[in-house]
XYZ file of C-alpha atoms in Angstrom:
748
model
C 57.456 14.600 -83.394
C 59.820 9.501 -80.662
C 55.196 9.144 -79.984
C 53.262 10.585 -76.850
C 52.019 13.676 -75.010
C 50.134 14.802 -72.105
C 50.937 18.226 -70.295
C 51.369 18.549 -66.610
C 50.441 22.056 -65.412
C 53.282 24.435 -63.663
C 52.226 25.023 -60.016
C 52.201 28.474 -58.504
C 54.763 29.678 -56.039
C 52.878 28.541 -53.206
C 52.175 25.129 -54.039
C 55.873 24.133 -55.385
C 56.574 21.313 -52.705
C 53.491 19.421 -53.617
C 54.024 19.484 -57.237
C 56.424 17.950 -60.138
C 57.325 19.798 -63.113
C 55.891 19.337 -66.394
C 57.448 16.070 -68.005
C 59.471 16.500 -71.254
C 56.533 15.831 -73.507
C 55.786 12.180 -78.842
C 58.260 12.894 -80.840
C 57.072 12.182 -81.652
C 54.413 9.691 -76.480
C 53.960 7.111 -71.590
C 56.111 7.660 -68.660
C 58.155 10.373 -70.706
C 55.640 12.214 -72.421
C 56.666 14.178 -75.395
C 55.090 16.958 -77.643
C 52.599 16.407 -80.339
C 55.037 16.923 -83.149
C 57.759 14.760 -81.876
C 59.328 12.827 -85.095
C 60.125 8.928 -84.589
C 64.020 9.097 -84.425
C 65.724 5.841 -84.932
C 69.474 4.831 -84.720
C 69.095 3.116 -88.238
C 72.055 4.247 -90.275
C 70.423 4.044 -93.717
C 74.039 3.730 -95.078
C 75.456 1.174 -97.498
C 79.097 0.512 -98.440
C 80.898 2.846 -100.793
C 80.240 1.849 -104.533
C 77.213 -0.421 -103.899
C 73.531 0.643 -104.415
C 70.763 -0.491 -102.004
C 69.474 -2.927 -104.536
C 71.086 -4.130 -107.588
C 67.764 -2.994 -109.747
C 68.639 0.517 -108.596
C 71.556 0.787 -110.727
C 69.514 1.884 -113.946
C 68.627 5.041 -111.994
C 70.924 8.062 -111.751
C 73.170 8.736 -108.567
C 72.579 11.279 -106.197
C 68.608 10.610 -106.234
C 68.310 10.527 -102.558
C 68.154 13.412 -100.332
C 70.193 13.147 -97.027
C 67.916 12.052 -94.393
C 69.645 13.953 -91.568
C 69.049 17.161 -93.429
C 65.636 16.139 -94.242
C 64.932 15.492 -90.394
C 66.383 19.061 -89.729
C 64.094 20.455 -92.460
C 61.187 18.777 -90.565
C 62.106 20.685 -87.315
C 62.459 23.848 -89.137
C 58.839 23.276 -90.127
C 58.048 23.346 -86.519
C 59.950 26.257 -85.837
C 58.136 27.970 -88.791
C 54.693 27.337 -86.969
C 56.317 29.069 -83.793
C 57.473 32.343 -86.145
C 54.168 32.251 -87.768
C 51.851 35.071 -86.702
C 49.004 32.976 -87.894
C 49.415 30.395 -85.188
C 47.796 31.392 -81.786
C 50.270 33.168 -79.543
C 50.340 30.110 -76.764
C 50.603 27.565 -79.475
C 53.735 29.463 -80.836
C 55.235 29.072 -77.371
C 54.208 25.459 -77.258
C 55.909 25.010 -80.992
C 58.972 26.529 -79.457
C 59.062 23.831 -76.702
C 58.445 21.052 -79.389
C 61.326 22.261 -81.547
C 63.748 22.083 -78.362
C 62.497 18.837 -77.328
C 62.953 17.445 -80.877
C 66.448 18.732 -81.353
C 67.284 17.116 -77.942
C 66.277 13.713 -79.128
C 67.912 14.160 -82.647
C 71.209 14.777 -80.928
C 70.686 11.971 -78.312
C 69.943 9.461 -81.049
C 70.917 10.451 -84.445
C 74.220 12.758 -83.901
C 75.286 10.151 -80.972
C 74.739 7.181 -83.478
C 76.619 8.965 -86.159
C 79.656 9.727 -84.084
C 79.761 6.394 -82.546
C 79.972 4.662 -85.926
C 82.606 7.153 -87.038
C 84.743 6.441 -83.962
C 84.442 2.657 -84.545
C 85.082 2.784 -88.341
C 81.913 1.317 -89.374
C 80.324 4.447 -90.848
C 80.192 4.494 -94.537
C 78.978 6.762 -97.300
C 75.178 7.472 -96.855
C 72.645 6.786 -99.491
C 72.769 10.526 -100.464
C 76.288 10.091 -101.333
C 77.672 12.190 -98.287
C 80.634 10.695 -96.348
C 79.697 10.465 -92.700
C 82.102 13.338 -91.646
C 80.406 15.653 -94.374
C 76.886 14.634 -92.635
C 78.196 15.644 -89.310
C 79.600 19.117 -90.223
C 76.508 19.758 -92.161
C 74.277 18.707 -88.965
C 76.485 21.092 -86.659
C 76.190 24.057 -89.259
C 72.556 23.760 -89.747
C 71.776 23.162 -86.137
C 73.705 26.318 -84.968
C 71.724 28.155 -87.361
C 68.341 26.765 -86.489
C 69.134 27.146 -82.615
C 69.719 30.826 -83.436
C 66.526 31.396 -84.997
C 64.734 29.555 -82.385
C 66.267 31.802 -79.552
C 65.701 34.842 -81.713
C 62.037 33.705 -82.181
C 61.472 33.390 -78.540
C 63.225 36.713 -77.497
C 62.258 38.988 -80.279
C 58.726 37.810 -80.989
C 57.095 35.519 -78.741
C 58.072 36.651 -75.504
C 57.397 40.320 -76.203
C 53.982 39.183 -77.867
C 53.193 37.452 -74.692
C 53.999 40.269 -72.628
C 51.653 42.382 -74.616
C 48.998 39.897 -73.558
C 49.750 40.286 -69.926
C 51.906 37.081 -69.794
C 55.574 37.959 -68.831
C 58.613 35.659 -69.037
C 61.196 37.773 -67.456
C 64.701 37.441 -65.603
C 65.721 38.177 -61.920
C 66.713 41.646 -62.532
C 63.238 42.446 -64.201
C 61.273 41.480 -60.897
C 59.958 43.911 -58.437
C 61.508 44.104 -54.960
C 58.310 42.436 -53.709
C 58.688 39.411 -56.139
C 62.169 39.070 -55.253
C 61.511 38.659 -51.579
C 58.556 36.369 -52.280
C 61.039 34.142 -54.361
C 63.647 34.353 -51.889
C 61.369 32.800 -49.253
C 60.485 29.998 -51.731
C 64.142 29.464 -52.358
C 64.805 28.956 -48.673
C 61.936 26.783 -48.034
C 61.713 24.467 -51.339
C 64.751 24.847 -53.533
C 67.702 25.256 -51.300
C 67.173 21.811 -49.326
C 67.335 20.031 -52.687
C 70.519 21.751 -54.163
C 73.853 20.103 -53.998
C 76.958 22.261 -55.000
C 79.915 20.240 -56.051
C 83.437 21.639 -55.840
C 86.158 20.887 -58.374
C 89.701 20.678 -56.834
C 92.317 18.192 -56.185
C 90.205 16.593 -53.698
C 86.933 16.737 -55.756
C 86.985 15.727 -59.379
C 85.257 17.068 -62.067
C 81.525 15.812 -61.309
C 79.350 13.880 -63.770
C 76.877 16.047 -65.658
C 73.781 14.348 -66.523
C 72.399 14.615 -69.787
C 69.783 17.531 -70.507
C 70.167 18.912 -67.013
C 70.548 22.443 -66.587
C 73.815 23.476 -64.525
C 75.518 26.769 -63.198
C 79.071 26.821 -63.411
C 79.951 29.048 -60.360
C 83.322 30.714 -59.907
C 84.037 31.483 -56.155
C 86.891 33.012 -54.361
C 88.381 32.162 -50.987
C 89.005 35.638 -49.218
C 91.535 33.964 -47.049
C 93.560 32.287 -49.716
C 92.890 34.603 -52.425
C 92.334 31.329 -54.545
C 89.635 31.088 -57.276
C 87.522 27.755 -57.224
C 85.185 26.155 -59.758
C 81.827 24.562 -58.587
C 78.824 22.903 -60.406
C 75.323 23.443 -59.271
C 72.729 21.204 -60.831
C 69.203 22.883 -61.381
C 66.850 20.164 -59.664
C 64.798 18.482 -62.707
C 61.833 17.721 -60.545
C 61.082 21.366 -60.036
C 59.151 23.430 -62.172
C 61.390 24.885 -64.977
C 59.572 28.420 -64.556
C 58.562 29.793 -61.237
C 55.350 32.334 -61.209
C 56.687 35.401 -59.169
C 53.271 36.884 -59.274
C 50.211 36.329 -61.305
C 51.399 35.557 -64.972
C 54.940 36.637 -64.406
C 57.485 33.888 -64.848
C 61.155 33.644 -64.104
C 63.541 30.728 -64.982
C 64.193 28.352 -61.986
C 67.929 28.789 -62.620
C 67.845 32.810 -62.133
C 66.261 32.226 -58.656
C 69.181 29.820 -57.734
C 71.763 32.158 -59.175
C 70.533 35.032 -57.352
C 70.907 33.229 -53.869
C 74.391 31.438 -54.479
C 75.803 33.159 -51.442
C 73.359 30.773 -49.512
C 75.129 27.813 -50.968
C 78.702 29.225 -50.700
C 78.797 31.032 -47.293
C 82.081 32.921 -46.515
C 83.302 32.592 -49.982
C 83.044 35.416 -52.608
C 80.837 34.512 -55.600
C 82.610 35.860 -58.789
C 80.171 34.771 -61.390
C 77.898 32.025 -62.680
C 77.219 30.708 -66.071
C 74.621 28.494 -67.472
C 75.286 25.300 -69.306
C 73.588 22.185 -70.685
C 74.840 18.710 -71.883
C 73.218 16.578 -74.406
C 74.711 12.844 -74.105
C 74.429 9.716 -76.321
C 71.181 7.887 -75.031
C 70.936 5.507 -77.878
C 70.395 2.020 -76.378
C 72.645 -1.009 -77.336
C 71.225 -4.179 -76.195
C 72.432 -7.493 -77.478
C 69.525 -10.113 -77.502
C 71.107 -13.230 -77.218
C 67.969 -14.723 -75.898
C 64.466 -13.381 -75.280
C 64.350 -14.802 -71.660
C 67.219 -12.511 -70.411
C 66.131 -9.225 -72.699
C 64.442 -7.528 -69.452
C 67.281 -7.716 -67.301
C 69.748 -6.893 -70.160
C 67.718 -3.744 -70.838
C 67.543 -2.536 -67.357
C 71.339 -2.656 -67.161
C 71.510 -0.792 -70.518
C 69.193 1.743 -69.137
C 71.702 2.577 -66.241
C 74.508 2.606 -68.985
C 72.445 5.073 -70.874
C 73.150 7.785 -68.181
C 76.678 7.653 -68.649
C 76.836 7.975 -72.287
C 79.341 10.417 -73.791
C 78.675 14.103 -74.583
C 77.338 15.126 -78.079
C 76.557 18.817 -77.528
C 77.331 21.610 -74.994
C 74.916 24.534 -74.837
C 76.218 27.554 -73.073
C 74.971 31.026 -72.395
C 76.765 33.343 -74.695
C 77.956 35.446 -71.931
C 79.929 32.797 -70.460
C 83.434 33.418 -69.340
C 86.107 31.944 -71.870
C 88.104 30.410 -68.681
C 84.917 28.530 -67.755
C 83.960 27.373 -71.298
C 87.479 26.128 -71.788
C 87.287 24.200 -68.466
C 83.812 22.486 -69.559
C 85.276 21.623 -72.986
C 88.376 19.985 -71.645
C 86.525 18.221 -68.857
C 83.727 16.890 -71.042
C 86.090 15.918 -73.934
C 83.852 17.611 -76.344
C 84.847 19.434 -79.663
C 84.582 23.370 -80.314
C 82.093 22.287 -82.998
C 79.761 20.753 -80.489
C 79.667 23.999 -78.504
C 76.537 26.149 -78.967
C 76.640 29.606 -77.293
C 73.201 30.950 -77.181
C 71.224 33.773 -75.432
C 69.457 32.661 -72.237
C 67.321 31.006 -70.816
C 68.614 27.652 -72.264
C 66.100 24.926 -72.732
C 62.732 26.275 -73.699
C 61.108 22.855 -73.456
C 59.619 23.919 -70.066
C 57.114 26.475 -71.867
C 54.898 23.633 -72.660
C 53.863 23.093 -69.042
C 52.939 26.617 -68.706
C 51.160 26.855 -71.882
C 48.812 23.756 -70.853
C 48.346 25.263 -67.404
C 47.163 28.890 -68.586
C 43.543 29.442 -68.833
C 43.650 31.889 -71.790
C 41.687 29.868 -74.700
C 41.815 33.168 -76.863
C 45.369 32.425 -77.372
C 45.182 28.791 -78.091
C 43.632 26.661 -80.724
C 39.792 26.272 -80.471
C 38.844 23.612 -77.951
C 37.832 20.377 -79.652
C 36.351 17.476 -77.796
C 36.101 14.094 -79.872
C 32.665 12.660 -80.125
C 31.635 8.968 -80.418
C 32.027 7.419 -83.910
C 28.579 7.686 -85.413
C 28.527 3.596 -86.054
C 29.141 3.056 -82.443
C 26.698 5.894 -81.198
C 23.869 3.904 -82.961
C 24.343 0.955 -80.704
C 25.007 2.651 -77.362
C 23.761 0.527 -74.239
C 23.140 2.485 -71.460
C 25.895 4.830 -71.235
C 28.418 3.097 -73.438
C 28.568 1.804 -76.901
C 28.092 -1.911 -77.390
C 30.950 -2.446 -79.503
C 30.426 -6.275 -80.399
C 27.066 -5.585 -81.545
C 28.231 -2.847 -83.817
C 30.960 -4.946 -85.383
C 28.486 -7.779 -86.053
C 26.789 -5.349 -88.507
C 29.915 -3.940 -90.146
C 33.351 -2.812 -89.867
C 34.145 0.557 -88.274
C 36.854 2.914 -89.455
C 38.077 5.180 -86.690
C 40.002 8.393 -87.156
C 41.443 9.733 -84.175
C 41.417 12.408 -82.626
C 38.227 13.372 -84.483
C 36.639 10.145 -83.166
C 37.035 9.416 -79.537
C 39.560 6.910 -78.508
C 37.833 6.180 -75.102
C 34.296 5.288 -76.454
C 35.853 3.134 -79.320
C 39.406 1.464 -78.797
C 39.301 1.782 -75.051
C 35.647 0.711 -74.655
C 36.281 -2.274 -76.940
C 38.857 -3.627 -74.456
C 36.969 -2.597 -71.451
C 34.019 -4.348 -72.822
C 35.954 -7.411 -73.583
C 37.438 -7.603 -70.157
C 34.041 -7.401 -68.564
C 32.196 -9.572 -70.727
C 31.985 -13.131 -69.501
C 31.442 -14.438 -72.999
C 34.946 -13.425 -73.931
C 37.581 -16.369 -73.501
C 40.702 -14.706 -74.665
C 42.446 -11.267 -75.335
C 45.556 -10.661 -77.085
C 47.120 -7.202 -77.255
C 50.533 -5.504 -78.522
C 51.660 -2.508 -76.333
C 54.267 -0.473 -77.747
C 53.624 2.735 -75.710
C 50.957 3.633 -73.327
C 50.266 6.064 -70.575
C 51.328 5.798 -66.759
C 47.685 5.523 -65.599
C 46.450 3.310 -68.528
C 42.943 2.118 -68.741
C 43.990 -0.288 -71.513
C 46.429 -1.956 -68.753
C 43.758 -1.938 -66.069
C 41.429 -3.778 -68.678
C 43.727 -6.267 -69.408
C 44.544 -6.936 -65.761
C 40.844 -7.221 -65.036
C 40.440 -9.804 -67.772
C 43.099 -11.923 -66.420
C 42.071 -11.604 -62.909
C 38.371 -12.728 -64.078
C 39.846 -16.014 -65.688
C 40.179 -15.042 -69.190
C 43.278 -15.898 -71.222
C 45.250 -12.687 -71.850
C 48.359 -12.496 -73.838
C 50.226 -9.149 -73.991
C 53.149 -8.533 -76.112
C 55.063 -5.755 -74.535
C 57.977 -4.172 -76.613
C 60.620 -3.305 -74.108
C 62.650 -1.318 -76.413
C 60.121 1.484 -77.421
C 62.643 4.307 -77.359
C 62.569 6.541 -73.970
C 59.563 4.482 -72.745
C 61.559 1.471 -71.827
C 61.577 1.939 -68.052
C 57.726 2.423 -68.089
C 57.542 -0.637 -70.162
C 59.296 -2.700 -67.846
C 57.121 -1.496 -64.940
C 53.944 -2.465 -66.944
C 55.148 -5.738 -68.008
C 55.951 -6.868 -64.521
C 52.534 -5.607 -63.265
C 50.777 -7.416 -65.995
C 52.689 -10.713 -65.241
C 51.838 -10.427 -61.513
C 48.181 -10.289 -62.468
C 48.167 -13.453 -64.347
C 48.528 -12.252 -68.015
C 51.095 -14.100 -70.288
C 53.617 -11.316 -71.162
C 55.907 -11.924 -73.969
C 58.768 -9.343 -75.365
C 58.502 -10.520 -79.123
C 61.081 -11.844 -81.249
C 64.788 -11.760 -80.793
C 66.208 -9.041 -83.084
C 62.876 -7.504 -84.139
C 60.835 -4.643 -82.264
C 57.034 -5.369 -82.249
C 55.610 -2.099 -83.319
C 52.338 -3.264 -84.887
C 49.057 -2.148 -83.258
C 46.990 -5.115 -82.714
C 44.281 -6.206 -80.503
C 42.125 -9.553 -80.888
C 39.330 -10.554 -78.827
C 37.838 -14.478 -78.880
C 34.141 -14.422 -77.755
C 31.895 -17.590 -77.334
C 28.776 -16.927 -79.038
C 26.329 -20.017 -79.015
C 28.144 -22.840 -80.493
C 30.626 -20.653 -82.289
C 33.587 -18.616 -81.509
C 33.842 -15.239 -82.915
C 37.042 -13.178 -83.322
C 36.860 -9.267 -83.148
C 39.887 -7.236 -84.076
C 41.495 -3.828 -84.073
C 44.293 -2.747 -86.257
C 45.596 0.406 -86.047
C 48.080 3.087 -86.945
C 48.655 4.616 -83.449
C 49.481 3.365 -80.056
C 47.052 2.220 -77.300
C 47.487 5.308 -75.350
C 44.678 7.329 -74.303
C 46.406 10.394 -73.808
C 48.319 10.746 -77.062
C 45.138 9.646 -78.743
C 43.865 13.133 -78.164
C 46.822 14.774 -80.027
C 47.963 12.222 -82.508
C 46.071 11.951 -85.869
C 45.521 7.838 -86.152
C 43.468 5.578 -88.026
C 42.035 1.983 -87.025
C 40.011 -0.538 -88.146
C 37.736 -2.193 -85.970
C 36.207 -5.648 -87.551
C 34.619 -8.983 -86.878
C 35.810 -10.086 -90.330
C 37.206 -13.678 -90.014
C 39.935 -13.336 -92.329
C 41.435 -10.581 -90.180
C 40.772 -12.471 -87.216
C 42.464 -15.684 -88.450
C 45.481 -13.364 -89.570
C 45.802 -11.959 -86.310
C 45.509 -15.270 -84.467
C 48.273 -16.639 -86.833
C 50.507 -13.450 -86.273
C 50.117 -13.634 -82.427
C 51.032 -17.160 -82.458
C 54.177 -16.115 -84.338
C 54.991 -13.665 -81.847
C 54.188 -15.811 -78.868
C 55.469 -19.118 -79.934
C 57.439 -21.040 -82.858
C 55.045 -20.324 -85.809
C 56.784 -19.651 -89.044
C 53.923 -18.376 -91.119
C 54.954 -15.727 -93.561
C 51.709 -15.158 -95.728
C 48.419 -13.739 -94.544
C 45.012 -13.178 -95.973
C 44.364 -9.534 -95.493
C 47.738 -8.456 -93.989
C 51.126 -7.290 -94.991
C 53.788 -8.215 -92.353
C 57.223 -7.060 -91.927
C 59.838 -7.854 -92.187
C 58.996 -10.561 -94.605
C 56.037 -9.514 -96.801
C 55.484 -5.770 -96.245
C 58.259 -4.432 -98.433
C 57.741 -6.661 -101.301
C 53.974 -6.347 -101.224
C 53.976 -2.621 -101.547
C 56.832 -2.769 -104.128
C 54.674 -5.515 -106.074
C 51.708 -3.164 -105.848
C 53.587 -0.128 -107.213
C 54.999 -2.287 -110.213
C 51.203 -3.154 -110.651
C 50.398 0.389 -111.266
C 53.061 0.558 -113.942
C 51.550 -2.226 -115.662
C 48.320 -0.519 -115.368
C 49.595 2.816 -116.768
C 51.545 1.116 -119.660
C 48.265 -0.583 -120.801
C 46.253 2.443 -120.594
C 44.211 1.817 -117.640
C 43.610 4.069 -114.522
C 46.858 4.283 -112.404
C 48.175 6.053 -109.336
C 49.897 5.619 -106.025
C 49.307 7.653 -102.991
C 51.148 7.370 -99.706
C 50.655 8.947 -96.232
C 53.558 8.337 -93.884
C 55.638 9.660 -91.098
C 59.015 9.164 -92.990
C 60.132 7.690 -96.374
C 63.537 6.692 -96.625
C 63.885 3.259 -97.679
C 65.737 3.115 -100.911
C 63.961 -0.046 -102.578
C 60.522 1.568 -102.064
C 61.844 5.082 -103.459
C 63.116 3.585 -106.501
C 59.876 1.739 -107.408
C 58.143 5.264 -107.067
C 60.947 6.521 -109.537
C 60.139 3.907 -111.860
C 56.554 4.527 -111.473
C 56.988 8.375 -112.256
C 59.110 7.447 -115.303
C 56.259 5.284 -116.473
C 53.841 8.162 -116.248
C 52.154 7.025 -112.892
C 50.871 9.927 -110.828
C 52.661 9.686 -107.449
C 51.639 11.663 -104.291
C 53.502 11.412 -100.998
C 52.137 12.962 -97.708
C 54.980 12.811 -95.284
C 55.291 14.438 -91.843
C 58.975 14.183 -91.267
C 61.838 12.676 -93.264
C 61.714 12.202 -97.092
C 64.734 10.905 -98.962
C 62.808 11.100 -102.309
C 63.550 13.987 -104.718
C 60.036 14.920 -106.457
C 60.123 16.921 -109.810
C 63.450 15.801 -111.236
C 63.358 15.880 -115.026
C 63.451 12.096 -116.211
C 63.251 10.861 -112.867
C 60.330 12.263 -110.823
C 58.356 14.743 -112.504
C 55.171 12.798 -111.688
C 55.904 12.673 -108.101
C 54.715 15.483 -105.653
C 55.533 15.539 -101.925
C 53.593 17.275 -99.232
C 53.930 17.928 -95.529
C 50.987 18.920 -92.992
C 51.892 20.016 -89.576
C 49.611 21.530 -87.177
C 47.661 21.070 -83.625
C 47.701 17.345 -84.145
C 50.550 15.184 -84.936
C 49.996 13.456 -88.420
C 50.650 9.861 -87.480
C 48.581 7.438 -89.627
C 49.958 5.599 -92.440
C 47.763 5.078 -95.513
C 48.760 3.316 -98.894
C 46.216 3.824 -101.879
C 46.487 2.337 -105.204
C 44.199 3.232 -108.235
C 44.728 -0.354 -109.479
C 43.015 0.059 -112.873
C 39.960 1.597 -111.423
C 39.412 -1.219 -108.464
C 40.999 0.998 -105.566
C 43.099 -1.016 -103.080
C 43.917 0.795 -100.080
C 45.918 -0.369 -96.946
C 46.547 1.169 -93.518
C 48.824 0.202 -90.616
C 51.865 0.861 -88.487
C 54.707 0.821 -90.722
C 56.671 3.845 -91.939
C 58.919 3.344 -95.137
C 62.215 3.119 -93.232
C 64.718 0.442 -92.926
C 63.968 -0.334 -89.424
C 60.240 -0.699 -89.984
C 60.761 -2.990 -92.987
C 63.770 -5.037 -91.831
C 63.847 -4.904 -88.119
C 60.462 -4.546 -86.686
C 57.054 -6.575 -86.652
C 54.772 -4.052 -88.799
C 51.285 -4.933 -89.908
C 49.176 -3.273 -92.563
C 45.478 -4.353 -93.126
C 43.812 -4.066 -96.503
C 40.563 -2.127 -96.163
C 37.626 -3.980 -98.126
C 34.711 -1.677 -97.371
C 34.113 0.536 -100.400
C 32.784 3.393 -98.188
C 35.676 3.223 -96.102
C 38.165 3.036 -98.888
C 36.279 6.029 -100.282
C 36.789 7.696 -96.906
C 40.561 7.213 -96.877
C 40.808 8.590 -100.538
C 38.928 11.681 -99.573
C 41.509 11.997 -96.612
C 44.177 11.848 -98.996
C 42.404 14.175 -101.477
C 42.395 16.703 -98.805
C 46.043 16.439 -97.444
C 47.435 16.594 -100.872
C 45.131 19.396 -102.299
C 46.798 22.727 -103.054
C 43.779 24.129 -101.626
C 44.653 23.184 -98.335
C 47.743 24.562 -96.354
C 50.855 22.368 -96.470
C 54.615 22.578 -97.171
C 55.501 21.491 -100.689
C 59.060 19.796 -101.186
C 61.366 20.837 -104.050
C 63.994 18.546 -105.694
C 66.833 19.957 -103.978
C 65.350 19.148 -100.551
C 63.757 22.738 -99.813
C 60.505 22.949 -98.451
C 58.276 25.751 -99.099
C 55.261 26.715 -97.063
C 51.955 27.188 -98.745
C 49.765 29.034 -96.479
C 48.064 31.419 -98.624
C 45.992 31.353 -101.884
C 46.819 33.341 -105.142
C 44.749 36.160 -103.547
C 46.521 36.193 -100.324
C 43.886 34.789 -98.282
C 44.870 32.031 -95.645
C 44.381 28.410 -96.863
C 42.590 26.163 -94.441
C 44.486 23.355 -92.678
C 43.319 19.986 -93.176
C 42.872 19.400 -89.521
C 40.875 22.417 -88.904
C 38.682 21.341 -91.908
C 38.312 17.845 -90.445
C 37.036 19.561 -87.069
C 34.730 21.532 -88.715
C 33.048 19.000 -90.747
C 32.642 16.839 -87.484
C 31.316 19.764 -85.594
C 28.496 20.304 -88.616
C 27.815 16.695 -88.661
C 27.223 16.570 -84.935
C 24.863 19.564 -85.120
C 23.051 17.977 -88.042
C 22.554 14.910 -85.618
C 24.123 12.800 -88.472
């Protein structure tokens, strides 16, 4: 769970023409909005040449010390599936987790599997850090995904769908409809589906059509009664129509079933012999050569067009498919037998998320939670909105979303800056944001009122490229200075800087966060942010923005660690410092909360810390290449994972430091792409109360008294959801919600 996520309700039968379907919901975010457990999948190989270690200093450590990152990602998605399979998860949320699992796996094939296949084909793939050859990795992926997809389908058909039916929510097939329902859907088909269908014949005059990635398709076999010849045709299920149609209240049927039941309308005069559903996943990993930043936007637009025609990497078919039709598809798509996945229908359950969000059945969902204004901001409310600048002149504000409202904190910070006549300049990074972003509106308002506005738009944010191109142009047209970052580096840091005239001096106000400036995902993603008027942070952000927009070569900062120059080395040096503290008998310990940890240098530093006796705790949402609990290597390392209603997205690094706690938060995961090919920033948290709050958060997430998954040395994740007496353990997210609720009731 790529990063983003609102849900569009599914329309009823009568309102189909005026509606668009639920977008595929972030991983993992934006024009393409993704589910709240979407992982950040990247095409970073994480490979090194055979016989080489990632760092020379790693040669004193045993081989085989890294878990395979692809298998670890699949284990992450298996944890998502376990939430769907769990009877302890609210029923409609189980359906939503089925949708998230499906979307996550789509992205994994589009990026990771596609990238691995491309490297094998071009001869550049080498042994992975785990010691596996690329072909071994690919074979394991195919075997594992086949098992997981079968579990996914069985969970839906044998468990979730029957349980929903018991609650009066029926997901059925065409043959299960009543005659009245079929008549109603026939009318709908004639009026609103038939006009957008385009049957494509395959014969000597009509070559096999292009099959777009992730589209649902019917392979149709028809017979000409005159010539007695059989013919093949393809009918694409329109992606802009709802995935499931409501045949009658709370009775849903797949759109493809409605089309299949009326194929004679598409092929009049022909005999329809059969139809079979299939779905193709294609390589959608972008390849853009950045010769110069000036041409990046145009190059990216061309590459987005090319992406539509990437080679296939997976073929999903209904298990009842005719062998002749399957053979034709495999031959025409030039795909191997290993990449064919027969499944029980319906294919593609990602559309369940739209129905889940639209249904008003609160008893089948997580209890409603509405974020409140942070108490430090609520104290300085002016009229209906907090006075952010007044609050920051008193003290820093540590935000924890979604428990703290994004709209009354970060969004209000930028809106207040845009409207304030004393604000002279705003500088902002945008990696992902929503299509109707109040953040973008505030920046446009600021530019149009004469303020200097610099916006660094990351055009290459995966699957949000098209949306970011659109907003970059809109911002430019309004008078904002728009830049696209540094050649060869993605700008992933989450930074905002406001310069304000206050009497005879200029004061800088800043926000450094772990999440995107995306109001919708801020309600579903767990993130941290620091609002501050600290002049060291303000000066650091000024220097960093000058580097991003100009020719500054500054590499050192006051309270920031910045990738790709100082972040990895800064963290590794602090891990080594903990070893020194441990050796000399002072308090020591390392605790890390990240989405993924893959980087071999960082992992090796943690292994050395463990060998020296330093307690190491890692809280990871997704990929983990570190093997905990290996005697003589990592017996002092524990790894935990938390999944739930929110996507755990914040990154925190805490060091005991001899008793003088040092804590950092920011945008970077421990992956090669983040540390070597992105601009990332961590900020040191100096307020003792804030450091204590972050350490309490780590206490909760790593506690055996909270529900979580525990990683074993062989890469197996064991779910710990009950205590020794068999009672359910609380989830850290629900515990935090309850604490906020009690605090609000107490008026604190």
